[in-house]
Coordinates of C-alpha atoms in Angstrom, one line a residue:
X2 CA -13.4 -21.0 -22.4
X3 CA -14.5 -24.7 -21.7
X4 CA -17.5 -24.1 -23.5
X5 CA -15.7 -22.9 -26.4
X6 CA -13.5 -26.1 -26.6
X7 CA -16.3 -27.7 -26.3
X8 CA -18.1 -26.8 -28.9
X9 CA -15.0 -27.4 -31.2
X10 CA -13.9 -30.8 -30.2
X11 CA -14.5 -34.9 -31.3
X12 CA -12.0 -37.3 -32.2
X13 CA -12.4 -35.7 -35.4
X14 CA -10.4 -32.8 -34.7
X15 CA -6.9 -32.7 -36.7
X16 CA -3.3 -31.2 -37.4
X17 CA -4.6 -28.9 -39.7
X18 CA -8.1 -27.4 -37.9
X19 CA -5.0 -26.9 -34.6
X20 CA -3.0 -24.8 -37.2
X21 CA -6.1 -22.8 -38.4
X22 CA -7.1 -22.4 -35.0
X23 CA -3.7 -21.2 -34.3
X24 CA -4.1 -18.8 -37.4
X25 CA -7.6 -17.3 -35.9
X26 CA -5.7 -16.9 -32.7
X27 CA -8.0 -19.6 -30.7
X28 CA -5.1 -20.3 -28.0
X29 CA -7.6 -21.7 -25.3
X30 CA -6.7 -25.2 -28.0
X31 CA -2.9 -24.6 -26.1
X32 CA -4.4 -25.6 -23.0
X33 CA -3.1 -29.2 -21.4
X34 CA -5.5 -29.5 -19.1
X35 CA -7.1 -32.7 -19.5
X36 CA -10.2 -32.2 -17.9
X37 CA -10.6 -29.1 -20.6
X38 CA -8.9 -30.0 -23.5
X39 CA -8.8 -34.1 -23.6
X40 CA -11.1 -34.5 -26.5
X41 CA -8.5 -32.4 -28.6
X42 CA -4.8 -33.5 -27.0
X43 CA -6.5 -37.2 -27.5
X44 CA -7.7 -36.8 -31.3
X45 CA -4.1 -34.8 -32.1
X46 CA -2.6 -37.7 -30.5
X47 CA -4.0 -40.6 -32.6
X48 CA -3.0 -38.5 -35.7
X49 CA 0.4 -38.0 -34.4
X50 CA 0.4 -41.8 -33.8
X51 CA -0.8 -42.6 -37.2
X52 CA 1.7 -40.1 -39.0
X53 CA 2.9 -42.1 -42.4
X54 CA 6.6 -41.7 -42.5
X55 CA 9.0 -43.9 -43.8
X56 CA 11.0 -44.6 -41.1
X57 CA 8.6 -45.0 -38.5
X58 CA 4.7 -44.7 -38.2
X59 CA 5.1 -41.6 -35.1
X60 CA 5.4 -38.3 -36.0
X61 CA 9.0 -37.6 -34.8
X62 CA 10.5 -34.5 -33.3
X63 CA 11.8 -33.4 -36.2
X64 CA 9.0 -34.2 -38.3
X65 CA 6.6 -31.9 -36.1
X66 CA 9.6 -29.3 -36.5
X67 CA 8.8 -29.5 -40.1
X68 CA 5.2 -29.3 -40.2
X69 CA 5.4 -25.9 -38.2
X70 CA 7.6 -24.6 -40.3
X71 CA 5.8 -25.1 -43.7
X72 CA 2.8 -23.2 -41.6
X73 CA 4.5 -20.0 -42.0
X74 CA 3.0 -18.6 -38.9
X75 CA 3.3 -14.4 -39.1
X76 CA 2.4 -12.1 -36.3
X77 CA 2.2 -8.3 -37.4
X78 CA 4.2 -9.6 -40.7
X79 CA 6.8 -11.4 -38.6
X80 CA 7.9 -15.1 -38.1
X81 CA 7.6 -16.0 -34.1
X82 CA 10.5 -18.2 -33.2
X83 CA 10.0 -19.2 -29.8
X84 CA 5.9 -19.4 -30.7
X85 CA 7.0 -22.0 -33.3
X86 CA 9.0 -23.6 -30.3
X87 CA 6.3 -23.1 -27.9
X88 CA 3.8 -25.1 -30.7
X89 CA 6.5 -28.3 -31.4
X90 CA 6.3 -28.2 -27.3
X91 CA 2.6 -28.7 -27.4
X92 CA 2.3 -31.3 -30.0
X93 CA 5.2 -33.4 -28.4
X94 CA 3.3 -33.2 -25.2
X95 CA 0.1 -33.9 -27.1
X96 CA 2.3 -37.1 -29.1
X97 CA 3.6 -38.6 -25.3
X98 CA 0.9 -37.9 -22.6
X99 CA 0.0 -40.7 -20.6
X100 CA -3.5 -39.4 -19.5
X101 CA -3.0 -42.2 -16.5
X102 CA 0.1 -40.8 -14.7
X103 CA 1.3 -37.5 -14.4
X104 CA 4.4 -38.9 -13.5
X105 CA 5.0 -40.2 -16.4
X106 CA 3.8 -36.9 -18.0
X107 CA 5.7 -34.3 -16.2
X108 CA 8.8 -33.6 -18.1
X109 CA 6.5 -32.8 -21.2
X110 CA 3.8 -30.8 -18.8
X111 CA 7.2 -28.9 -17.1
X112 CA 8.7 -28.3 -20.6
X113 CA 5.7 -27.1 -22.2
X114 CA 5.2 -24.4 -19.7
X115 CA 8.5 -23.4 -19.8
X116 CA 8.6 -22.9 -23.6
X117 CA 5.1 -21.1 -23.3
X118 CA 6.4 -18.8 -20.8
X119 CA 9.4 -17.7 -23.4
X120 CA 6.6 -17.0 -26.1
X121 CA 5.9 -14.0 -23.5
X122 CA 9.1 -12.4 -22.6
X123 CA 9.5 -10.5 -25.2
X124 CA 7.1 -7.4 -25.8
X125 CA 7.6 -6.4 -29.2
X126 CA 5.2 -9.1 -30.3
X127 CA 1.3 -9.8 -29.4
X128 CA 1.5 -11.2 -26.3
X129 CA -2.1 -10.0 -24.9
X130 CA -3.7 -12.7 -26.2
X131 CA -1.5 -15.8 -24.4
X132 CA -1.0 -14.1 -21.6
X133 CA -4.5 -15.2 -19.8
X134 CA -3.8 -18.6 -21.3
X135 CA -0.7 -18.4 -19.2
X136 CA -2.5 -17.3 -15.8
X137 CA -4.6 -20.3 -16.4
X138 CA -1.9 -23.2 -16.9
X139 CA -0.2 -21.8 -13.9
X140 CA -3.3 -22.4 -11.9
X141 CA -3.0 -26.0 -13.9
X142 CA 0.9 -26.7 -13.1
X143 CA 1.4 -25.7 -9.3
X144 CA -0.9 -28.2 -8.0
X145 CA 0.7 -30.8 -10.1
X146 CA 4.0 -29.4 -9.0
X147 CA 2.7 -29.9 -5.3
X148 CA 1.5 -33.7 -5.6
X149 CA 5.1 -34.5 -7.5
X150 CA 7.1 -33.1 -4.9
X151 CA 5.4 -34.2 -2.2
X152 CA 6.2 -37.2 -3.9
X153 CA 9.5 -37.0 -3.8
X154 CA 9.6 -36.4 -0.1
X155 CA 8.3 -39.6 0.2
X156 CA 10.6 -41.7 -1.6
X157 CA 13.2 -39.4 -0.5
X158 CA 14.4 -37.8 -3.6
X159 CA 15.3 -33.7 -4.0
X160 CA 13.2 -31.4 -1.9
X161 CA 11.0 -28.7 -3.7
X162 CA 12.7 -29.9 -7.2
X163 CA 9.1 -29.3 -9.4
X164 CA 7.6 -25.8 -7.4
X165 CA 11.3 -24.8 -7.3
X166 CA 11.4 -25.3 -10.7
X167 CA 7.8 -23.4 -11.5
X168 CA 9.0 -20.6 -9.6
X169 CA 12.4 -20.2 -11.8
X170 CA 9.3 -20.2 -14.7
X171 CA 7.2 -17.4 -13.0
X172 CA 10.2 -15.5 -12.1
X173 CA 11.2 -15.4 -15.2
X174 CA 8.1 -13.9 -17.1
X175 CA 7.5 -11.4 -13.7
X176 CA 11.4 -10.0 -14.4
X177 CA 10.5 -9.3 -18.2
X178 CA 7.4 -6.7 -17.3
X179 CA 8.1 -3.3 -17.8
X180 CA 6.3 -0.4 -17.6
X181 CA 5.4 1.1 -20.7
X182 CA 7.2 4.8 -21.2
X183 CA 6.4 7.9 -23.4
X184 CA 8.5 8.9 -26.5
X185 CA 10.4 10.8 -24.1
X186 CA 11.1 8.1 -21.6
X187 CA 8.2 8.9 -18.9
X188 CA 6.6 6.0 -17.4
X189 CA 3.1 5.4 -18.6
X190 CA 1.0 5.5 -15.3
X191 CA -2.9 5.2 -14.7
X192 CA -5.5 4.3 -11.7
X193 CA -7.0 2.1 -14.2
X194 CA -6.6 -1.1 -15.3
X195 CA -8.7 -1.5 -18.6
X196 CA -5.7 -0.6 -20.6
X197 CA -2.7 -1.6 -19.6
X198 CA -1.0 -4.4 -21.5
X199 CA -2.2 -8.2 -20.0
X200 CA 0.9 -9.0 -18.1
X201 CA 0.7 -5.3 -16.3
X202 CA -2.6 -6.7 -15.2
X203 CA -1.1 -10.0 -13.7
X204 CA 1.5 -8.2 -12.0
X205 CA 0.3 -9.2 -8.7
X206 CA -0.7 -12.0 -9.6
X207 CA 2.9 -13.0 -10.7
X208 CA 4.1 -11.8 -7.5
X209 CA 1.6 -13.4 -5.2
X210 CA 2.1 -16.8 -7.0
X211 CA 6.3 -16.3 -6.5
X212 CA 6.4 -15.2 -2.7
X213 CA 3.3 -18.5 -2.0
X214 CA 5.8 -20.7 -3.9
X215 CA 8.9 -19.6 -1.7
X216 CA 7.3 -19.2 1.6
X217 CA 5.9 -22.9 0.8
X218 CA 10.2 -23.8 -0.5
X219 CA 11.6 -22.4 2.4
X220 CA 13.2 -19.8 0.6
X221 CA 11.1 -16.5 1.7
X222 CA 14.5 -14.4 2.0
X223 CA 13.6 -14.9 -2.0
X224 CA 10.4 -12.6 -1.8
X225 CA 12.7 -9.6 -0.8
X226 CA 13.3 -8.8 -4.8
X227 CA 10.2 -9.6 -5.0
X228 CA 8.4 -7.0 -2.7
X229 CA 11.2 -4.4 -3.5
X230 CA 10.6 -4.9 -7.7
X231 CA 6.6 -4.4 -7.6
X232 CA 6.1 -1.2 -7.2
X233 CA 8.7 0.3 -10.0
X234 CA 7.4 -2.4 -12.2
X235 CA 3.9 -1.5 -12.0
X236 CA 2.0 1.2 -14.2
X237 CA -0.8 1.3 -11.6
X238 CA -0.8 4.7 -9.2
X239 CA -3.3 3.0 -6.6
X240 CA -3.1 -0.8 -5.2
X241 CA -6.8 -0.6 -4.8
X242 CA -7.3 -1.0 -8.2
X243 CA -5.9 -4.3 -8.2
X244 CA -8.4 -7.1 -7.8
X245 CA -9.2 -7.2 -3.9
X246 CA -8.6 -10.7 -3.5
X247 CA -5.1 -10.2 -4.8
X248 CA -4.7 -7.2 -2.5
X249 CA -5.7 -9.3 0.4
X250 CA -3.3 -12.1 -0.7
X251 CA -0.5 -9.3 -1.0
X252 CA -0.7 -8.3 2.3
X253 CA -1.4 -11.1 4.1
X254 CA 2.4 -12.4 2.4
X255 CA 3.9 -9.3 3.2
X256 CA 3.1 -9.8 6.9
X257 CA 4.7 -12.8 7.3
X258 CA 7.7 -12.0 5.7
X259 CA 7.4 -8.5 8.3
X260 CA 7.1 -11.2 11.2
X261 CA 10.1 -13.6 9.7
X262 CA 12.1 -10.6 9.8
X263 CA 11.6 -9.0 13.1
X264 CA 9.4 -6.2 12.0
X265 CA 6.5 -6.6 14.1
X266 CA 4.6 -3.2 13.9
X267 CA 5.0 -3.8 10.1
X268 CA 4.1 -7.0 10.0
X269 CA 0.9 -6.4 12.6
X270 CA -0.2 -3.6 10.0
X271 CA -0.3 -5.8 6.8
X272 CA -2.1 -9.1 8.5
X273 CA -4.6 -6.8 10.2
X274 CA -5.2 -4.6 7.1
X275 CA -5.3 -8.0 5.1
X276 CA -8.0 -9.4 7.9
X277 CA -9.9 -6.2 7.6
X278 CA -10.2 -6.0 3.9
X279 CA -11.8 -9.5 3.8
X280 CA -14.4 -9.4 6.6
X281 CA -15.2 -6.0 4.5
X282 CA -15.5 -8.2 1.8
X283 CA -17.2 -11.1 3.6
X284 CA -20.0 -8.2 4.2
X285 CA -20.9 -6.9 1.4
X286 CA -21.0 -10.0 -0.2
X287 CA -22.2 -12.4 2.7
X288 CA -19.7 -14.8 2.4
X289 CA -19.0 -15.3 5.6
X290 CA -20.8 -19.1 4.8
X291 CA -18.5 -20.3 2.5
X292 CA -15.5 -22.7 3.6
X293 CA -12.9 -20.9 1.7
X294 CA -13.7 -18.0 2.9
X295 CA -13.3 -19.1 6.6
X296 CA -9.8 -21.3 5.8
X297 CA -8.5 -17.6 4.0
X298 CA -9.8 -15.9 7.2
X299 CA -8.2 -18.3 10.0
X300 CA -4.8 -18.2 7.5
X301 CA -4.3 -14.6 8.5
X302 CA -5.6 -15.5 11.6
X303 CA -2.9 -17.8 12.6
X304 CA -0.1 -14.8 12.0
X305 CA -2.1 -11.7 12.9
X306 CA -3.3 -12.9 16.4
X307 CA 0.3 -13.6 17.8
X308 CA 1.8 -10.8 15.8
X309 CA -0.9 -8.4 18.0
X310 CA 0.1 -10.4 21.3
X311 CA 3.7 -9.4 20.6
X312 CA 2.6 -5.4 20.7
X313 CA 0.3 -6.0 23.8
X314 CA -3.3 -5.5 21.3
X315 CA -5.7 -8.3 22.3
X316 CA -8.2 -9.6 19.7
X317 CA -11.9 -9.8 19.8
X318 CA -11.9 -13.4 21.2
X319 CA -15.9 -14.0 20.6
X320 CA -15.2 -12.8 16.9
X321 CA -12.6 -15.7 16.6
X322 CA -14.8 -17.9 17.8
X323 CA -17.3 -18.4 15.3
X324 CA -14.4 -18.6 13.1
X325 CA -12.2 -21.4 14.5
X326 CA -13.0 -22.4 18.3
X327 CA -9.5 -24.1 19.1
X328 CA -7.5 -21.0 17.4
X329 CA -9.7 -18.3 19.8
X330 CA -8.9 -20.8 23.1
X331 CA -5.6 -21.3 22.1
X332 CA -4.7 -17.9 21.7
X333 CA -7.3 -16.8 24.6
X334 CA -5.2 -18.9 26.8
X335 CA -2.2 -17.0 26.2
X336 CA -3.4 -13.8 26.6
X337 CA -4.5 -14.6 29.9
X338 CA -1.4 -15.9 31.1
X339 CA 0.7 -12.9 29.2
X340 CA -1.9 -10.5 31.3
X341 CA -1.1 -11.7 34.5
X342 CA 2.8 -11.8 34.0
X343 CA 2.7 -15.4 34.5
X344 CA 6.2 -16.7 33.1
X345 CA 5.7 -20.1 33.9
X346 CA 2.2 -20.2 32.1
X347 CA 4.4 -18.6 29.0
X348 CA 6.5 -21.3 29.0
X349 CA 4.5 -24.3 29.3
X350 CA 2.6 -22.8 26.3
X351 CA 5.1 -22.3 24.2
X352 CA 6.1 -26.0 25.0
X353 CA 3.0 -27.1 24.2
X354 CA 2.6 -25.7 20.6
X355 CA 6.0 -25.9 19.7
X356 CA 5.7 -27.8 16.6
X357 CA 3.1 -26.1 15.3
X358 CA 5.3 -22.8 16.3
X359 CA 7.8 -23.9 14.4
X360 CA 6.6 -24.6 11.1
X361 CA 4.9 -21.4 10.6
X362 CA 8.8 -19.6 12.0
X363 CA 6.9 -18.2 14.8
X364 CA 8.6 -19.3 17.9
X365 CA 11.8 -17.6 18.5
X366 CA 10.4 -14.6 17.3
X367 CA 7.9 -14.8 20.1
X368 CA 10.5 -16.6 22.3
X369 CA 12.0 -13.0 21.8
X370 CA 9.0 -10.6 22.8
X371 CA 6.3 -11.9 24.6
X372 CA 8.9 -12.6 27.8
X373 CA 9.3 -8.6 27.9
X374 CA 5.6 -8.4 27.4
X375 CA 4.7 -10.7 30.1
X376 CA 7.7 -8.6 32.9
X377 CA 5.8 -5.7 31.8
X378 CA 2.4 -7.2 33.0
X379 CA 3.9 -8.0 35.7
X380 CA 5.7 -4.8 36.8
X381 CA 2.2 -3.4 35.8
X382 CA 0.3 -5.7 38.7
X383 CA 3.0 -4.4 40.9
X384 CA 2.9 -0.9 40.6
X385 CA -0.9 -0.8 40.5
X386 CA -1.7 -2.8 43.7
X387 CA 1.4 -1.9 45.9
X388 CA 3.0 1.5 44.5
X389 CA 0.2 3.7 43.5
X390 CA -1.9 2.9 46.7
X391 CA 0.9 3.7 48.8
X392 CA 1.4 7.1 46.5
X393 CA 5.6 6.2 47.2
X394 CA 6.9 6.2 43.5
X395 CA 9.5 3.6 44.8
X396 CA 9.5 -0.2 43.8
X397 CA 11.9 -1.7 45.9
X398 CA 13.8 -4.4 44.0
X399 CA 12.9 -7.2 46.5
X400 CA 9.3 -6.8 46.1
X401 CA 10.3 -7.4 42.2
X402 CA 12.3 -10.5 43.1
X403 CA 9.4 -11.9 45.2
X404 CA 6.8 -11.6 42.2
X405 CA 9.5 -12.8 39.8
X406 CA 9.9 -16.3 41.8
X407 CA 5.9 -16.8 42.0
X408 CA 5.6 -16.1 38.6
X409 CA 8.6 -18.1 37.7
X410 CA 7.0 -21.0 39.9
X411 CA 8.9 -24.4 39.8
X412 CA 12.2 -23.7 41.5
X413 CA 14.0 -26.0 39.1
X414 CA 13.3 -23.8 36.5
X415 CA 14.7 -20.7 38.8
X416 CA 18.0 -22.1 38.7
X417 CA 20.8 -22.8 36.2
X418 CA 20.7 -26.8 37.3
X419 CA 17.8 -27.0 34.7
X420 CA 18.4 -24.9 31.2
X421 CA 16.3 -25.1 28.1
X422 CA 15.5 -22.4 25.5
X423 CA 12.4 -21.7 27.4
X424 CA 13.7 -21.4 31.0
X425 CA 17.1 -20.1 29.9
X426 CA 16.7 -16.2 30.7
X427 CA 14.3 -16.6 33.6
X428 CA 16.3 -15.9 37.0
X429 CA 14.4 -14.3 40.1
X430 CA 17.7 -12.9 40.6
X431 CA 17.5 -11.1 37.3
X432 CA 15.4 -8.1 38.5
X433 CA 17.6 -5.2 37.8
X434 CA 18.5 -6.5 34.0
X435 CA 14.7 -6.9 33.9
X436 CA 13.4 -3.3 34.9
X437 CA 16.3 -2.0 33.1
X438 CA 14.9 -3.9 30.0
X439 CA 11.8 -2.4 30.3
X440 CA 13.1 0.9 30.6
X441 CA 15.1 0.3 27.8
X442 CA 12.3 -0.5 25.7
X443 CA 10.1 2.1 26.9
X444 CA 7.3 0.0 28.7
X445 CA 8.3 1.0 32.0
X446 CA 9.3 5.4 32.7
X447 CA 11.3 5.0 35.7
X448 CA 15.3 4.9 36.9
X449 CA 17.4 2.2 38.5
X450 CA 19.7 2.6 41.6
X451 CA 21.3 -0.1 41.9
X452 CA 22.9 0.8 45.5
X453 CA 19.5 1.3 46.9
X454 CA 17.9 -1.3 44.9
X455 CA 15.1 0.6 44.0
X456 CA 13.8 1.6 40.9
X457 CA 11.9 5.3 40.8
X458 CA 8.8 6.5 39.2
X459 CA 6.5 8.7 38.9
X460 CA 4.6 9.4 42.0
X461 CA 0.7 9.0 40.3
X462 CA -2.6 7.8 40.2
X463 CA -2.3 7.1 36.4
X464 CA -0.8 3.7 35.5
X465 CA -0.3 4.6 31.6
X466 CA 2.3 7.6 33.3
X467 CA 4.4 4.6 34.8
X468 CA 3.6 2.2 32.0
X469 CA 2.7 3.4 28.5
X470 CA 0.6 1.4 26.0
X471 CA 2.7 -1.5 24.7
X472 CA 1.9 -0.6 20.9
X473 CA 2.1 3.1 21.6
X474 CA 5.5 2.7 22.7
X475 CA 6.9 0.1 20.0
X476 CA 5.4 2.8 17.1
X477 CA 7.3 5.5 18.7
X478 CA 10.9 3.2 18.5
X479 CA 10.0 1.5 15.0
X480 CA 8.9 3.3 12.4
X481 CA 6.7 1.6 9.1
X482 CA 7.9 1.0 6.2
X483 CA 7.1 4.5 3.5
X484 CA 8.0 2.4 0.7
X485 CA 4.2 0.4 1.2
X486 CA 2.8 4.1 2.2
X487 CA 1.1 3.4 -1.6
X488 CA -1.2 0.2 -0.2
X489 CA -3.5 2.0 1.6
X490 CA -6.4 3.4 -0.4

């Protein structure tokens, strides 16, 4: 496309080559990208400066209006209002850029994208053509939309106010697409793209641009319609037809808002089918050199590897490695101290990262599961060096206590003197709530009597009869989701 402008631009370029362009459908002249289309926004500018009108020597609103008009624009023997809008839009923004500040600029760039996003809401007229045009000014306008509001957040002005805006933009166009239907009201449904109409082939695109824009808000309970509208909207049978890097973006999103919502099995799925699909890709294609490629790897990375701590699966540590040292010792860290029941490790770690926890929504979910995951361990040490060798099936509450208080450790944080949102559950004197828990939650098959302070099970040489796997057991309780049964090829 930049070759194409190219080729067609100098200072020479006027009001009336734009409208024949416009005629022989040449949209790439729409764009507003100044790095693409300067040479032509900067010659339509000077002519719109040097319009000869009575009153004054710039083209005015209504003049441009005007000039539209008289162009009689017909698409399949129609007029085109909103196009006609949509062009006015582009030759004000054309008439007022200031190529110096986007500042300055951004009402006109906002509006602009706004009006051109109307132009394809409405099906009944040729909108195949704008629609990549569309796709590409949206790659244009969020990054703009990113350095304005952060911005704002510096001079302490509305939050999110331009990407808030975008996304009302993109949300807009992504409610309008419909699948196409039969005479007799049957959806129109293929395993093939090379068909469809253009916006049935940005569909994911659309929605991968809306839930990055609200995790990045604040807002991801947004992404719900989102996720729940994709599918019925869509005239394509099999995700794998999409373009892979959109599926791996698709999934890797749907994880996290799993994860922000509780769902960890479902949320350990998507990340680590996400993960898989782009080492897959990294193979075949030997990328595994390029730095995108390793910042999209280590972004799944950074939700996938807790998500599998919280359902007792360990990652390939030396894999992680070559992709991101600190992450694999991070993470390595805590697996060692979740392995060996160590509560006090657990806390001090999540102390330690709890900023960084935090902005990525990740502590209290783990604040929530890895404490269970970490009495299970524990349990686990117990029964294997103490109740299996003796072959009694009988794990005598005080014994619990005693492992409880060393892997509790400070005394201060064994008490109620001290209390913190880290420390706050963990009581030696807790052991029958604990084993209960774990019973509860099916990590531990065994029964509580309270009077004898004992807790029985299973008289074997087999630890996984006393305690099942961790994921085995949380797959049992939670089942996935069948409406994303369709994702996997």
């Amino acid at each position: 496309m930049i070759s194409d402008v190219n080729s067609s631009t100098s200072l020479n370029y006027s009001l009336n080559q734009f409208c024949k362009d416009i005629a022989n459908g040449k949209y790439y002249v729409l764009s507003i990208n100044l790095q693409e289309n300067g040479n032509i926004i900067a010659a339509l500018q000077l002519e719109l400066h040097n319009f000869k009108d009575k009153s004054n020597s710039v083209m005015s609103n209504k003049s441009i209006e005007n000039f539209i008009e008289k162009q009689n624009f017909k698409f399949e023997g129609r007029s085109w209002a909103r196009f006609n809008i949509m062009l006015v839009s582009f030759l004000g923004f054309c008439r007022d850029v200031n190529p110096w500040s986007i500042w300055d600029s951004c009402d006109l760039i906002f509006q602009f994208y706004q009006d051109f996003n109307n132009c394809l809401i409405n099906d009944s007229y040729p909108l195949d053509p704008l629609v990549p045009i569309f796709r590409n000014m949206t790659e244009y306008v969020l990054p703009i939309a990113s350095k304005l509001d952060a911005n704002c957040l510096r001079i302490g002005t509305k939050k999110n106010q331009f990407l808030s805006f975008a996304s009302s933009v993109i949300s807009k166009l992504f409610n309008s697409v419909k699948p196409s239907r039969t005479n007799d009201g049957n959806v129109i449904q293929s395993g093939d793209l090379i068909d469809f109409p253009q916006k049935q082939k940005i569909l994911l695109y659309l929605v991968n641009k809306l839930n990055n824009i609200y995790f990045r808000i604040d807002s991801p309970q947004l992404c719900f319609n989102v996720f729940k509208n994709f599918k019925p909207k869509s005239m394509i049978t099999e995700f794998g037809v999409y373009p892979i890097k959109e599926q791996i973006e698709y999934k890797y999103l749907l994880g996290r808002y799993y994860l922000l919502n509780g769902r960890v099995i479902n949320a350990f799925v998507q990340l680590n089918d996400a993960y898989t699909r782009l080492r897959n890709l990294c193979d075949k294609c030997n990328l595994y050199g390029h730095d995108q490629v390793r910042r999209n790897l280590l972004r799944i990375l950074r939700y996938l590897i807790p998500t599998g701590l919280m359902i007792g699966k360990l990652p390939k540590f030396e894999m992680i490695t070559q992709i991101d040292v600190s992450l694999s010792d991070k993470y390595a860290n805590l697996s060692q101290t979740l392995k060996t029941g160590n509560v006090k490790g657990l806390n001090i770690w999540l102390k330690s990262h709890e900023r960084e926890l935090c902005e990525r929504h990740l502590l209290v979910i783990q604040l929530e599961k890895l404490p269970m995951i970490c009495y299970r361990n524990l349990v686990r040490s117990i029964v294997r060096q103490c109740i299996i060798p003796q072959n009694s099936g009988k794990i005598p509450y005080s014994t619990v206590h005693d492992a409880l208080k060393i892997s509790i450790g400070d005394p201060s944080n064994d008490s109620d003197e001290h209390f913190d949102i880290y420390n706050g559950i963990h009581r030696s004197r807790n052991v029958e709530n604990v084993l209960v828990t774990l019973i509860n939650l099916g990590f531990l098959r065994g029964n509580c009597f309270p009077q004898l302070k004992l807790c029985v099970v299973k008289k074997t040489a087999l630890i996984q009869e006393v305690l099942p796997s961790i994921e085995g057991r949380i797959l049992s309780s939670f089942a996935l989701n069948d409406d994303d049964s369709w994702l996997n090829d």
